[in-house]
Amino acid sequence: MEDLAMHGGRPVRSALLGYGHQKISEDDIRSVVDVLRGDYLTCGPATTAFEYSLREVTGARYVSAVANGTAALHVTMLALGIGPGDEVIVSPITFAASANCVLYCGATPVFADIDPETWNISPISIEEKITPRTKAIVAVDFGGVPVDLDSIRRICDRYDLALVEDAAHSLGSKLDGRPVGSIADITTFSFHPVKTVTTGEGGAVATSDPELAQRIELFSKHGITRKKELMEHPDEGSWYYEQLELGYNYRISDIEAALGVSQLKRLNEFGEKRRQLVKYYNEHFSRIPEVTYQVDEHSEETVRHLYCLRFDTKTLGVSRRFIFDALKAEGIGVNVHYLPVYRLPYYVHAGYENDCCPEANAYYEEAITLPLHCCMGNDDANDVVKAVRKVIDVCRAKE
């Protein structure tokens, strides 16, 4: 049996394989250079083209491109009129922005637990957390696997709640043939470099509701409009504009949007590559009883952003930290997604209890994110599997 690299053995890889990485083509570069040589660096035709391309991908009637995924969530809360005294139910296994956007509006995030197999927010737990103050649900497509939108929609209809799908992980995914972006009342996206499609930084908000679309656009552009049909004094002149809301400067630049347009042309290619990697991982890890992976009943329609494993640390007799450090020493750029939001110090100091979501806590204590991105080849994926097997074999030998 080989010694672990952390104990002086030879690592599986000499160079670290990151858990995520953008894939930039020469066409992507040309698209950005064309904007730099053109007339508009912001508020121009590239942004319009990016929003059109996103409408085509998502099936939404309206899309507003914004500065980042956090901005997308913030303007969503503003458009829904979320404010002091309101509660919004959120998944705890997500990046902090999914809950922070509620706090930005003076409202209260309430965390519902996750399903132990899909690791997405549990409809059963959602219903248990609803109070008369609940106004919306932010359902996160963890890892790219769509949440149980049909069940959550029925809950929203029953209690008159807004359904927000945080699809930062799931651009290109579908649920029974319906593209993410066309199902919830509002869907938000992120285009950070580790996502399937990147604009560097960037985000978007999709909806098919014209009134919500209007408010989303207003709040992302200072609350200012030049649309005559919205103005109080529409006949002042072509130079005239009005501020109707206290909005924010959340515009995306044409430089970023041009990269997004080019990247979206390869979304199907990116999605297929990620599906192949997930299938390869699942085939190999299904043979290792000490690990489990995310259940996805619609895997042929899913574009995965993350691939996470849960390690049975009790059976292996080691901590998650040991496995994490061992894999990293082998050249595998592992990560952890995510620390439950309510366990972050800010939320703890605000009074959130560490035991409010037991399934989320159990997941966190065992979870490790493995590399998954479109720059990976078959040898890279094989190295990941080899490193996991190596670490587990050493753990087994300790028993």
mmCIF file of C-alpha atoms in Angstrom:
data_model
loop_
_atom_site.group_PDB
_atom_site.id
_atom_site.type_symbol
_atom_site.label_atom_id
_atom_site.label_comp_id
_atom_site.label_asym_id
_atom_site.label_seq_id
_atom_site.Cartn_x
_atom_site.Cartn_y
_atom_site.Cartn_z
ATOM 1 C CA MET A 1 0.000 0.000 0.000
ATOM 2 C CA GLU A 2 1.299 3.439 -0.946
ATOM 3 C CA ASP A 3 1.995 5.990 1.767
ATOM 4 C CA LEU A 4 -0.054 9.147 1.658
ATOM 5 C CA ALA A 5 1.726 12.208 0.280
ATOM 6 C CA MET A 6 1.073 13.983 3.570
ATOM 7 C CA HIS A 7 3.116 11.226 5.238
ATOM 8 C CA GLY A 8 6.006 11.397 2.779
ATOM 9 C CA GLY A 9 4.609 9.256 -0.030
ATOM 10 C CA ARG A 10 4.529 10.142 -3.715
ATOM 11 C CA PRO A 11 1.487 12.292 -4.599
ATOM 12 C CA VAL A 12 -0.965 11.212 -7.268
ATOM 13 C CA ARG A 13 -0.375 14.519 -9.067
ATOM 14 C CA SER A 14 2.615 16.826 -9.143
ATOM 15 C CA ALA A 15 0.512 19.900 -9.986
ATOM 16 C CA LEU A 16 -2.646 20.862 -8.106
ATOM 17 C CA LEU A 17 -5.924 20.264 -9.966
ATOM 18 C CA GLY A 18 -8.341 23.036 -8.971
ATOM 19 C CA TYR A 19 -11.948 22.274 -8.119
ATOM 20 C CA GLY A 20 -13.151 24.818 -10.697
ATOM 21 C CA HIS A 21 -11.719 26.711 -13.658
ATOM 22 C CA GLN A 22 -13.018 28.835 -16.505
ATOM 23 C CA LYS A 23 -12.576 27.654 -20.110
ATOM 24 C CA ILE A 24 -11.771 30.601 -22.368
ATOM 25 C CA SER A 25 -11.561 30.225 -26.147
ATOM 26 C CA GLU A 26 -10.048 32.449 -28.825
ATOM 27 C CA ASP A 27 -13.599 33.396 -29.836
ATOM 28 C CA ASP A 28 -14.216 34.579 -26.263
ATOM 29 C CA ILE A 29 -11.098 36.730 -26.412
ATOM 30 C CA ARG A 30 -12.028 38.192 -29.805
ATOM 31 C CA SER A 31 -15.512 39.049 -28.539
ATOM 32 C CA VAL A 32 -14.079 41.038 -25.645
ATOM 33 C CA VAL A 33 -11.452 42.733 -27.832
ATOM 34 C CA ASP A 34 -14.165 43.784 -30.285
ATOM 35 C CA VAL A 35 -15.960 45.603 -27.480
ATOM 36 C CA LEU A 36 -12.737 47.272 -26.333
ATOM 37 C CA ARG A 37 -12.232 48.555 -29.882
ATOM 38 C CA GLY A 38 -15.843 49.657 -30.216
ATOM 39 C CA ASP A 39 -17.934 52.572 -28.999
ATOM 40 C CA TYR A 40 -19.633 51.078 -25.923
ATOM 41 C CA LEU A 41 -17.937 49.685 -22.861
ATOM 42 C CA THR A 42 -21.194 49.674 -20.880
ATOM 43 C CA CYS A 43 -24.941 50.128 -21.504
ATOM 44 C CA GLY A 44 -24.418 49.054 -25.103
ATOM 45 C CA PRO A 45 -25.405 46.385 -27.622
ATOM 46 C CA ALA A 46 -23.367 43.594 -26.011
ATOM 47 C CA THR A 47 -25.461 43.805 -22.840
ATOM 48 C CA THR A 48 -28.655 43.731 -24.907
ATOM 49 C CA ALA A 49 -27.357 40.703 -26.832
ATOM 50 C CA PHE A 50 -26.412 38.918 -23.609
ATOM 51 C CA GLU A 51 -29.880 39.416 -22.148
ATOM 52 C CA TYR A 52 -31.432 38.137 -25.391
ATOM 53 C CA SER A 53 -29.189 35.043 -25.336
ATOM 54 C CA LEU A 54 -30.171 34.351 -21.732
ATOM 55 C CA ARG A 55 -33.861 34.597 -22.626
ATOM 56 C CA GLU A 56 -33.272 32.005 -25.318
ATOM 57 C CA VAL A 57 -31.507 29.649 -22.887
ATOM 58 C CA THR A 58 -33.891 30.048 -19.952
ATOM 59 C CA GLY A 59 -37.241 30.440 -21.672
ATOM 60 C CA ALA A 60 -37.959 33.507 -19.530
ATOM 61 C CA ARG A 61 -39.763 36.459 -21.126
ATOM 62 C CA TYR A 62 -37.558 39.013 -19.387
ATOM 63 C CA VAL A 63 -33.912 38.976 -18.302
ATOM 64 C CA SER A 64 -31.886 41.741 -16.678
ATOM 65 C CA ALA A 65 -28.123 41.261 -16.612
ATOM 66 C CA VAL A 66 -26.501 42.665 -13.475
ATOM 67 C CA ALA A 67 -23.100 43.070 -11.846
ATOM 68 C CA ASN A 68 -22.977 39.713 -10.032
ATOM 69 C CA GLY A 69 -25.105 36.979 -8.516
ATOM 70 C CA THR A 70 -25.405 38.811 -5.209
ATOM 71 C CA ALA A 71 -26.801 41.870 -6.980
ATOM 72 C CA ALA A 72 -29.279 39.570 -8.738
ATOM 73 C CA LEU A 73 -30.545 38.283 -5.396
ATOM 74 C CA HIS A 74 -30.702 41.767 -3.864
ATOM 75 C CA VAL A 75 -32.779 43.310 -6.655
ATOM 76 C CA THR A 76 -35.023 40.238 -6.529
ATOM 77 C CA MET A 77 -35.841 40.911 -2.878
ATOM 78 C CA LEU A 78 -36.390 44.598 -3.641
ATOM 79 C CA ALA A 79 -38.655 43.804 -6.588
ATOM 80 C CA LEU A 80 -40.756 41.526 -4.366
ATOM 81 C CA GLY A 81 -41.120 44.287 -1.791
ATOM 82 C CA ILE A 82 -39.362 42.326 0.962
ATOM 83 C CA GLY A 83 -38.764 44.546 3.991
ATOM 84 C CA PRO A 84 -38.661 44.859 7.783
ATOM 85 C CA GLY A 85 -40.984 42.425 9.547
ATOM 86 C CA ASP A 86 -40.924 39.940 6.659
ATOM 87 C CA GLU A 87 -39.410 36.458 6.709
ATOM 88 C CA VAL A 88 -37.890 34.615 3.765
ATOM 89 C CA ILE A 89 -37.147 30.882 3.918
ATOM 90 C CA VAL A 90 -33.690 29.977 2.599
ATOM 91 C CA SER A 91 -31.562 26.861 2.229
ATOM 92 C CA PRO A 92 -28.602 26.779 4.641
ATOM 93 C CA ILE A 93 -26.277 24.881 2.283
ATOM 94 C CA THR A 94 -25.435 27.753 -0.024
ATOM 95 C CA PHE A 95 -23.177 30.753 -0.341
ATOM 96 C CA ALA A 96 -23.996 33.480 2.184
ATOM 97 C CA ALA A 97 -25.465 35.803 -0.479
ATOM 98 C CA SER A 98 -28.615 33.650 -0.706
ATOM 99 C CA ALA A 99 -29.483 34.750 2.832
ATOM 100 C CA ASN A 100 -27.647 38.082 2.989
ATOM 101 C CA CYS A 101 -29.948 39.485 0.305
ATOM 102 C CA VAL A 102 -32.828 39.146 2.782
ATOM 103 C CA LEU A 103 -30.880 41.013 5.458
ATOM 104 C CA TYR A 104 -30.037 43.797 2.989
ATOM 105 C CA CYS A 105 -33.760 44.571 2.898
ATOM 106 C CA GLY A 106 -34.195 44.533 6.678
ATOM 107 C CA ALA A 107 -36.064 41.221 6.632
ATOM 108 C CA THR A 108 -35.254 37.939 8.403
ATOM 109 C CA PRO A 109 -33.811 34.802 6.766
ATOM 110 C CA VAL A 110 -35.312 31.571 8.122
ATOM 111 C CA PHE A 111 -33.371 28.409 7.336
ATOM 112 C CA ALA A 112 -35.176 25.241 6.292
ATOM 113 C CA ASP A 113 -33.295 21.948 6.418
ATOM 114 C CA ILE A 114 -32.046 19.987 3.422
ATOM 115 C CA ASP A 115 -33.089 16.650 1.985
ATOM 116 C CA PRO A 116 -30.503 14.035 3.085
ATOM 117 C CA GLU A 117 -30.171 12.588 -0.425
ATOM 118 C CA THR A 118 -30.454 15.524 -2.843
ATOM 119 C CA TRP A 119 -28.875 18.055 -0.432
ATOM 120 C CA ASN A 120 -31.378 20.606 -1.720
ATOM 121 C CA ILE A 121 -33.844 22.439 0.518
ATOM 122 C CA SER A 122 -36.551 20.081 1.794
ATOM 123 C CA PRO A 123 -40.183 20.922 0.956
ATOM 124 C CA ILE A 124 -41.213 19.229 4.214
ATOM 125 C CA SER A 125 -38.907 21.460 6.234
ATOM 126 C CA ILE A 126 -40.047 24.533 4.284
ATOM 127 C CA GLU A 127 -43.646 23.983 5.291
ATOM 128 C CA GLU A 128 -42.636 23.530 8.923
ATOM 129 C CA LYS A 129 -40.891 26.933 8.907
ATOM 130 C CA ILE A 130 -43.741 29.004 7.432
ATOM 131 C CA THR A 131 -45.267 31.676 9.671
ATOM 132 C CA PRO A 132 -47.703 34.534 9.000
ATOM 133 C CA ARG A 133 -44.634 36.709 8.333
ATOM 134 C CA THR A 134 -43.252 34.490 5.555
ATOM 135 C CA LYS A 135 -43.271 36.251 2.183
ATOM 136 C CA ALA A 136 -40.985 34.208 -0.085
ATOM 137 C CA ILE A 137 -38.798 31.132 -0.486
ATOM 138 C CA VAL A 138 -35.268 31.218 -1.889
ATOM 139 C CA ALA A 139 -34.648 27.690 -3.184
ATOM 140 C CA VAL A 140 -31.047 26.980 -4.187
ATOM 141 C CA ASP A 141 -30.207 24.469 -6.927
ATOM 142 C CA PHE A 142 -27.280 23.029 -5.023
ATOM 143 C CA GLY A 143 -24.476 21.869 -7.273
ATOM 144 C CA GLY A 144 -26.650 22.437 -10.338
ATOM 145 C CA VAL A 145 -29.328 19.884 -9.390
ATOM 146 C CA PRO A 146 -32.717 21.654 -9.571
ATOM 147 C CA VAL A 147 -34.737 21.741 -6.378
ATOM 148 C CA ASP A 148 -38.128 20.054 -6.171
ATOM 149 C CA LEU A 149 -39.785 23.051 -7.786
ATOM 150 C CA ASP A 150 -43.170 21.402 -8.276
ATOM 151 C CA SER A 151 -43.553 20.601 -4.575
ATOM 152 C CA ILE A 152 -42.274 24.013 -3.544
ATOM 153 C CA ARG A 153 -44.618 25.700 -6.019
ATOM 154 C CA ARG A 154 -47.589 23.954 -4.449
ATOM 155 C CA ILE A 155 -46.473 25.221 -1.035
ATOM 156 C CA CYS A 156 -46.080 28.757 -2.406
ATOM 157 C CA ASP A 157 -49.534 28.657 -3.959
ATOM 158 C CA ARG A 158 -51.050 27.350 -0.732
ATOM 159 C CA TYR A 159 -49.554 30.136 1.387
ATOM 160 C CA ASP A 160 -49.392 32.902 -1.239
ATOM 161 C CA LEU A 161 -45.593 33.079 -1.261
ATOM 162 C CA ALA A 162 -43.152 34.155 -3.962
ATOM 163 C CA LEU A 163 -40.889 31.422 -5.319
ATOM 164 C CA VAL A 164 -37.307 32.497 -6.014
ATOM 165 C CA GLU A 165 -34.943 29.980 -7.571
ATOM 166 C CA ASP A 166 -31.299 30.715 -6.832
ATOM 167 C CA ALA A 167 -29.855 29.102 -9.935
ATOM 168 C CA ALA A 168 -26.293 30.333 -9.503
ATOM 169 C CA HIS A 169 -25.201 26.703 -9.968
ATOM 170 C CA SER A 170 -27.666 25.477 -12.572
ATOM 171 C CA LEU A 171 -27.633 27.485 -15.811
ATOM 172 C CA GLY A 172 -28.559 25.042 -18.575
ATOM 173 C CA SER A 173 -30.226 22.514 -16.288
ATOM 174 C CA LYS A 174 -33.787 21.388 -16.960
ATOM 175 C CA LEU A 175 -36.555 19.824 -14.920
ATOM 176 C CA ASP A 176 -38.806 17.502 -16.929
ATOM 177 C CA GLY A 177 -37.837 19.396 -20.067
ATOM 178 C CA ARG A 178 -38.437 22.847 -18.571
ATOM 179 C CA PRO A 179 -35.306 25.011 -18.505
ATOM 180 C CA VAL A 180 -34.225 26.559 -15.234
ATOM 181 C CA GLY A 181 -35.316 30.172 -15.467
ATOM 182 C CA SER A 182 -38.785 29.447 -16.805
ATOM 183 C CA ILE A 183 -40.374 27.846 -13.732
ATOM 184 C CA ALA A 184 -40.027 30.027 -10.616
ATOM 185 C CA ASP A 185 -41.481 33.512 -10.203
ATOM 186 C CA ILE A 186 -37.941 34.883 -10.335
ATOM 187 C CA THR A 187 -34.692 33.028 -11.073
ATOM 188 C CA THR A 188 -31.228 34.410 -10.366
ATOM 189 C CA PHE A 189 -27.924 33.440 -11.970
ATOM 190 C CA SER A 190 -24.213 33.961 -11.352
ATOM 191 C CA PHE A 191 -21.374 34.039 -13.884
ATOM 192 C CA HIS A 192 -18.382 33.881 -11.539
ATOM 193 C CA PRO A 193 -15.349 32.157 -13.138
ATOM 194 C CA VAL A 194 -15.987 28.816 -11.415
ATOM 195 C CA LYS A 195 -19.499 28.620 -12.886
ATOM 196 C CA THR A 196 -20.333 26.770 -16.117
ATOM 197 C CA VAL A 197 -20.541 30.033 -18.080
ATOM 198 C CA THR A 198 -18.521 33.037 -16.956
ATOM 199 C CA THR A 199 -18.445 36.764 -17.584
ATOM 200 C CA GLY A 200 -15.640 37.302 -15.037
ATOM 201 C CA GLU A 201 -18.121 38.752 -12.598
ATOM 202 C CA GLY A 202 -21.774 39.050 -13.485
ATOM 203 C CA GLY A 203 -25.266 37.854 -12.782
ATOM 204 C CA ALA A 204 -28.788 37.940 -14.157
ATOM 205 C CA VAL A 205 -32.413 37.941 -13.051
ATOM 206 C CA ALA A 206 -35.046 36.102 -15.108
ATOM 207 C CA THR A 207 -38.820 36.287 -14.859
ATOM 208 C CA SER A 208 -41.901 36.059 -17.065
ATOM 209 C CA ASP A 209 -43.887 38.530 -14.965
ATOM 210 C CA PRO A 210 -43.882 41.986 -16.642
ATOM 211 C CA GLU A 211 -44.435 43.925 -13.412
ATOM 212 C CA LEU A 212 -41.624 42.131 -11.610
ATOM 213 C CA ALA A 213 -39.365 42.593 -14.643
ATOM 214 C CA GLN A 214 -40.009 46.329 -14.576
ATOM 215 C CA ARG A 215 -39.140 46.575 -10.890
ATOM 216 C CA ILE A 216 -36.034 44.412 -11.295
ATOM 217 C CA GLU A 217 -34.761 46.693 -14.046
ATOM 218 C CA LEU A 218 -35.483 49.813 -12.003
ATOM 219 C CA PHE A 219 -33.743 48.600 -8.858
ATOM 220 C CA SER A 220 -30.659 47.489 -10.810
ATOM 221 C CA LYS A 221 -30.282 50.894 -12.524
ATOM 222 C CA HIS A 222 -30.490 53.443 -9.719
ATOM 223 C CA GLY A 223 -34.299 53.328 -9.733
ATOM 224 C CA ILE A 224 -34.070 55.624 -12.756
ATOM 225 C CA THR A 225 -36.037 55.297 -15.989
ATOM 226 C CA ARG A 226 -36.347 57.049 -19.343
ATOM 227 C CA LYS A 227 -39.465 55.095 -20.280
ATOM 228 C CA LYS A 228 -42.241 57.608 -20.871
ATOM 229 C CA GLU A 229 -44.973 55.195 -19.839
ATOM 230 C CA LEU A 230 -43.508 55.114 -16.324
ATOM 231 C CA MET A 231 -42.793 58.812 -15.871
ATOM 232 C CA GLU A 232 -44.821 61.352 -13.968
ATOM 233 C CA HIS A 233 -43.859 64.072 -16.485
ATOM 234 C CA PRO A 234 -43.231 62.261 -19.768
ATOM 235 C CA ASP A 235 -43.268 65.316 -22.055
ATOM 236 C CA GLU A 236 -40.315 67.206 -20.608
ATOM 237 C CA GLY A 237 -37.957 66.292 -23.455
ATOM 238 C CA SER A 238 -35.749 63.510 -24.824
ATOM 239 C CA TRP A 239 -33.043 64.339 -22.280
ATOM 240 C CA TYR A 240 -35.389 63.854 -19.332
ATOM 241 C CA TYR A 241 -35.335 60.963 -16.836
ATOM 242 C CA GLU A 242 -36.970 60.251 -13.499
ATOM 243 C CA GLN A 243 -35.977 58.355 -10.374
ATOM 244 C CA LEU A 244 -38.920 56.266 -9.227
ATOM 245 C CA GLU A 245 -37.230 54.012 -6.626
ATOM 246 C CA LEU A 246 -34.129 54.079 -4.443
ATOM 247 C CA GLY A 247 -32.137 51.742 -6.646
ATOM 248 C CA TYR A 248 -28.536 50.671 -7.066
ATOM 249 C CA ASN A 249 -25.862 50.741 -9.741
ATOM 250 C CA TYR A 250 -25.845 47.025 -10.480
ATOM 251 C CA ARG A 251 -25.220 47.243 -14.224
ATOM 252 C CA ILE A 252 -22.995 44.761 -16.013
ATOM 253 C CA SER A 253 -20.433 46.122 -18.482
ATOM 254 C CA ASP A 254 -20.435 45.362 -22.207
ATOM 255 C CA ILE A 255 -16.957 43.876 -21.753
ATOM 256 C CA GLU A 256 -18.374 41.217 -19.434
ATOM 257 C CA ALA A 257 -21.565 40.791 -21.457
ATOM 258 C CA ALA A 258 -19.615 40.132 -24.660
ATOM 259 C CA LEU A 259 -17.744 37.321 -22.934
ATOM 260 C CA GLY A 260 -21.099 35.972 -21.751
ATOM 261 C CA VAL A 261 -22.598 35.958 -25.245
ATOM 262 C CA SER A 262 -19.615 34.038 -26.567
ATOM 263 C CA GLN A 263 -19.600 31.583 -23.661
ATOM 264 C CA LEU A 264 -23.316 30.862 -23.985
ATOM 265 C CA LYS A 265 -22.733 29.568 -27.515
ATOM 266 C CA ARG A 266 -20.885 26.660 -25.898
ATOM 267 C CA LEU A 267 -23.336 25.985 -23.074
ATOM 268 C CA ASN A 268 -24.436 22.653 -24.566
ATOM 269 C CA GLU A 269 -20.798 21.614 -24.977
ATOM 270 C CA PHE A 270 -20.000 22.628 -21.403
ATOM 271 C CA GLY A 271 -23.062 20.830 -20.086
ATOM 272 C CA GLU A 272 -22.245 17.585 -21.884
ATOM 273 C CA LYS A 273 -18.653 17.652 -20.633
ATOM 274 C CA ARG A 274 -19.816 18.097 -17.046
ATOM 275 C CA ARG A 275 -22.365 15.287 -17.413
ATOM 276 C CA GLN A 276 -19.614 12.955 -18.676
ATOM 277 C CA LEU A 277 -17.396 13.785 -15.704
ATOM 278 C CA VAL A 278 -20.252 13.283 -13.232
ATOM 279 C CA LYS A 279 -21.142 9.944 -14.833
ATOM 280 C CA TYR A 280 -17.519 8.823 -14.602
ATOM 281 C CA TYR A 281 -17.307 9.832 -10.959
ATOM 282 C CA ASN A 282 -20.602 8.161 -10.083
ATOM 283 C CA GLU A 283 -19.592 4.911 -11.744
ATOM 284 C CA HIS A 284 -16.402 4.707 -9.705
ATOM 285 C CA PHE A 285 -17.600 6.100 -6.391
ATOM 286 C CA SER A 286 -20.664 3.862 -6.395
ATOM 287 C CA ARG A 287 -18.206 1.014 -5.737
ATOM 288 C CA ILE A 288 -16.839 2.629 -2.582
ATOM 289 C CA PRO A 289 -19.237 2.027 0.318
ATOM 290 C CA GLU A 290 -17.683 4.722 2.529
ATOM 291 C CA VAL A 291 -18.741 7.582 0.220
ATOM 292 C CA THR A 292 -22.068 8.868 -1.106
ATOM 293 C CA TYR A 293 -22.815 11.401 -3.816
ATOM 294 C CA GLN A 294 -25.714 13.707 -4.547
ATOM 295 C CA VAL A 295 -28.892 12.019 -5.780
ATOM 296 C CA ASP A 296 -30.105 13.491 -9.071
ATOM 297 C CA GLU A 297 -33.191 11.923 -10.607
ATOM 298 C CA HIS A 298 -32.879 14.078 -13.731
ATOM 299 C CA SER A 299 -29.151 13.660 -14.381
ATOM 300 C CA GLU A 300 -29.504 13.639 -18.164
ATOM 301 C CA GLU A 301 -30.988 17.152 -17.966
ATOM 302 C CA THR A 302 -28.656 18.531 -15.297
ATOM 303 C CA VAL A 303 -25.633 20.748 -15.855
ATOM 304 C CA ARG A 304 -23.608 20.260 -12.685
ATOM 305 C CA HIS A 305 -21.547 23.040 -11.168
ATOM 306 C CA LEU A 306 -20.203 21.076 -8.188
ATOM 307 C CA TYR A 307 -19.400 17.466 -7.452
ATOM 308 C CA CYS A 308 -19.378 16.717 -3.734
ATOM 309 C CA LEU A 309 -18.841 13.518 -1.814
ATOM 310 C CA ARG A 310 -19.900 12.676 1.716
ATOM 311 C CA PHE A 311 -17.315 10.549 3.495
ATOM 312 C CA ASP A 312 -18.463 8.175 6.213
ATOM 313 C CA THR A 313 -15.929 9.485 8.698
ATOM 314 C CA LYS A 314 -17.181 7.263 11.524
ATOM 315 C CA THR A 315 -16.588 4.099 9.526
ATOM 316 C CA LEU A 316 -13.250 5.377 8.234
ATOM 317 C CA GLY A 317 -12.190 6.408 11.728
ATOM 318 C CA VAL A 318 -10.798 9.783 10.660
ATOM 319 C CA SER A 319 -12.024 13.358 10.527
ATOM 320 C CA ARG A 320 -13.191 15.205 7.430
ATOM 321 C CA ARG A 321 -10.202 17.503 7.963
ATOM 322 C CA PHE A 322 -7.832 14.522 7.660
ATOM 323 C CA ILE A 323 -9.408 13.435 4.353
ATOM 324 C CA PHE A 324 -9.429 17.002 3.038
ATOM 325 C CA ASP A 325 -5.748 17.582 3.852
ATOM 326 C CA ALA A 326 -4.778 14.160 2.517
ATOM 327 C CA LEU A 327 -6.486 14.748 -0.841
ATOM 328 C CA LYS A 328 -4.948 18.190 -1.190
ATOM 329 C CA ALA A 329 -1.500 16.736 -0.516
ATOM 330 C CA GLU A 330 -2.169 14.276 -3.352
ATOM 331 C CA GLY A 331 -2.595 17.204 -5.747
ATOM 332 C CA ILE A 332 -6.409 17.337 -5.725
ATOM 333 C CA GLY A 333 -7.719 20.887 -5.198
ATOM 334 C CA VAL A 334 -10.627 20.020 -2.933
ATOM 335 C CA ASN A 335 -12.974 22.502 -1.306
ATOM 336 C CA VAL A 336 -16.042 22.412 0.959
ATOM 337 C CA HIS A 337 -19.466 23.667 -0.142
ATOM 338 C CA TYR A 338 -20.793 24.894 2.197
ATOM 339 C CA LEU A 339 -20.535 25.819 5.827
ATOM 340 C CA PRO A 340 -24.219 26.166 6.797
ATOM 341 C CA VAL A 341 -24.945 29.883 6.635
ATOM 342 C CA TYR A 342 -26.364 30.006 10.165
ATOM 343 C CA ARG A 343 -22.993 28.784 11.482
ATOM 344 C CA LEU A 344 -21.106 31.787 10.107
ATOM 345 C CA PRO A 345 -20.049 34.088 12.976
ATOM 346 C CA TYR A 346 -22.206 36.987 11.777
ATOM 347 C CA TYR A 347 -25.311 34.807 11.944
ATOM 348 C CA VAL A 348 -24.303 33.206 15.238
ATOM 349 C CA HIS A 349 -23.886 36.673 16.773
ATOM 350 C CA ALA A 350 -27.305 37.566 15.371
ATOM 351 C CA GLY A 351 -28.856 34.737 17.406
ATOM 352 C CA TYR A 352 -29.108 31.839 14.958
ATOM 353 C CA GLU A 353 -28.807 28.412 16.579
ATOM 354 C CA ASN A 354 -26.210 25.932 15.346
ATOM 355 C CA ASP A 355 -28.639 23.022 15.600
ATOM 356 C CA CYS A 356 -31.542 24.526 13.635
ATOM 357 C CA CYS A 357 -31.003 22.216 10.633
ATOM 358 C CA PRO A 358 -29.643 18.796 11.675
ATOM 359 C CA GLU A 359 -29.460 17.357 8.147
ATOM 360 C CA ALA A 360 -27.467 20.369 6.962
ATOM 361 C CA ASN A 361 -25.087 19.974 9.886
ATOM 362 C CA ALA A 362 -24.627 16.261 9.188
ATOM 363 C CA TYR A 363 -23.934 16.988 5.530
ATOM 364 C CA TYR A 364 -21.388 19.681 6.336
ATOM 365 C CA GLU A 365 -19.389 17.491 8.704
ATOM 366 C CA GLU A 366 -18.808 14.904 5.938
ATOM 367 C CA ALA A 367 -18.752 16.892 2.677
ATOM 368 C CA ILE A 368 -15.803 17.517 0.377
ATOM 369 C CA THR A 369 -15.997 19.092 -3.087
ATOM 370 C CA LEU A 370 -13.958 17.439 -5.846
ATOM 371 C CA PRO A 371 -12.733 19.047 -9.078
ATOM 372 C CA LEU A 372 -15.365 19.437 -11.804
ATOM 373 C CA HIS A 373 -14.781 21.750 -14.749
ATOM 374 C CA CYS A 374 -14.509 21.725 -18.522
ATOM 375 C CA CYS A 375 -10.710 22.012 -18.642
ATOM 376 C CA MET A 376 -10.438 18.522 -17.128
ATOM 377 C CA GLY A 377 -9.468 15.528 -19.221
ATOM 378 C CA ASN A 378 -9.962 11.836 -18.603
ATOM 379 C CA ASP A 379 -6.576 11.583 -16.907
ATOM 380 C CA ASP A 380 -7.541 14.356 -14.507
ATOM 381 C CA ALA A 381 -10.778 12.622 -13.539
ATOM 382 C CA ASN A 382 -8.894 9.366 -13.104
ATOM 383 C CA ASP A 383 -6.408 11.104 -10.806
ATOM 384 C CA VAL A 384 -9.268 12.314 -8.610
ATOM 385 C CA VAL A 385 -10.702 8.803 -8.318
ATOM 386 C CA LYS A 386 -7.241 7.347 -7.693
ATOM 387 C CA ALA A 387 -6.561 9.860 -4.908
ATOM 388 C CA VAL A 388 -9.893 9.181 -3.192
ATOM 389 C CA ARG A 389 -9.276 5.428 -3.345
ATOM 390 C CA LYS A 390 -5.754 5.890 -2.017
ATOM 391 C CA VAL A 391 -6.898 7.883 0.978
ATOM 392 C CA ILE A 392 -9.737 5.490 1.771
ATOM 393 C CA ASP A 393 -7.461 2.442 1.456
ATOM 394 C CA VAL A 394 -5.117 3.973 4.046
ATOM 395 C CA CYS A 395 -8.056 4.683 6.342
ATOM 396 C CA ARG A 396 -9.308 1.124 5.997
ATOM 397 C CA ALA A 397 -5.889 -0.212 6.890
ATOM 398 C CA LYS A 398 -6.037 1.634 10.191
ATOM 399 C CA GLU A 399 -9.144 -0.257 11.322
#
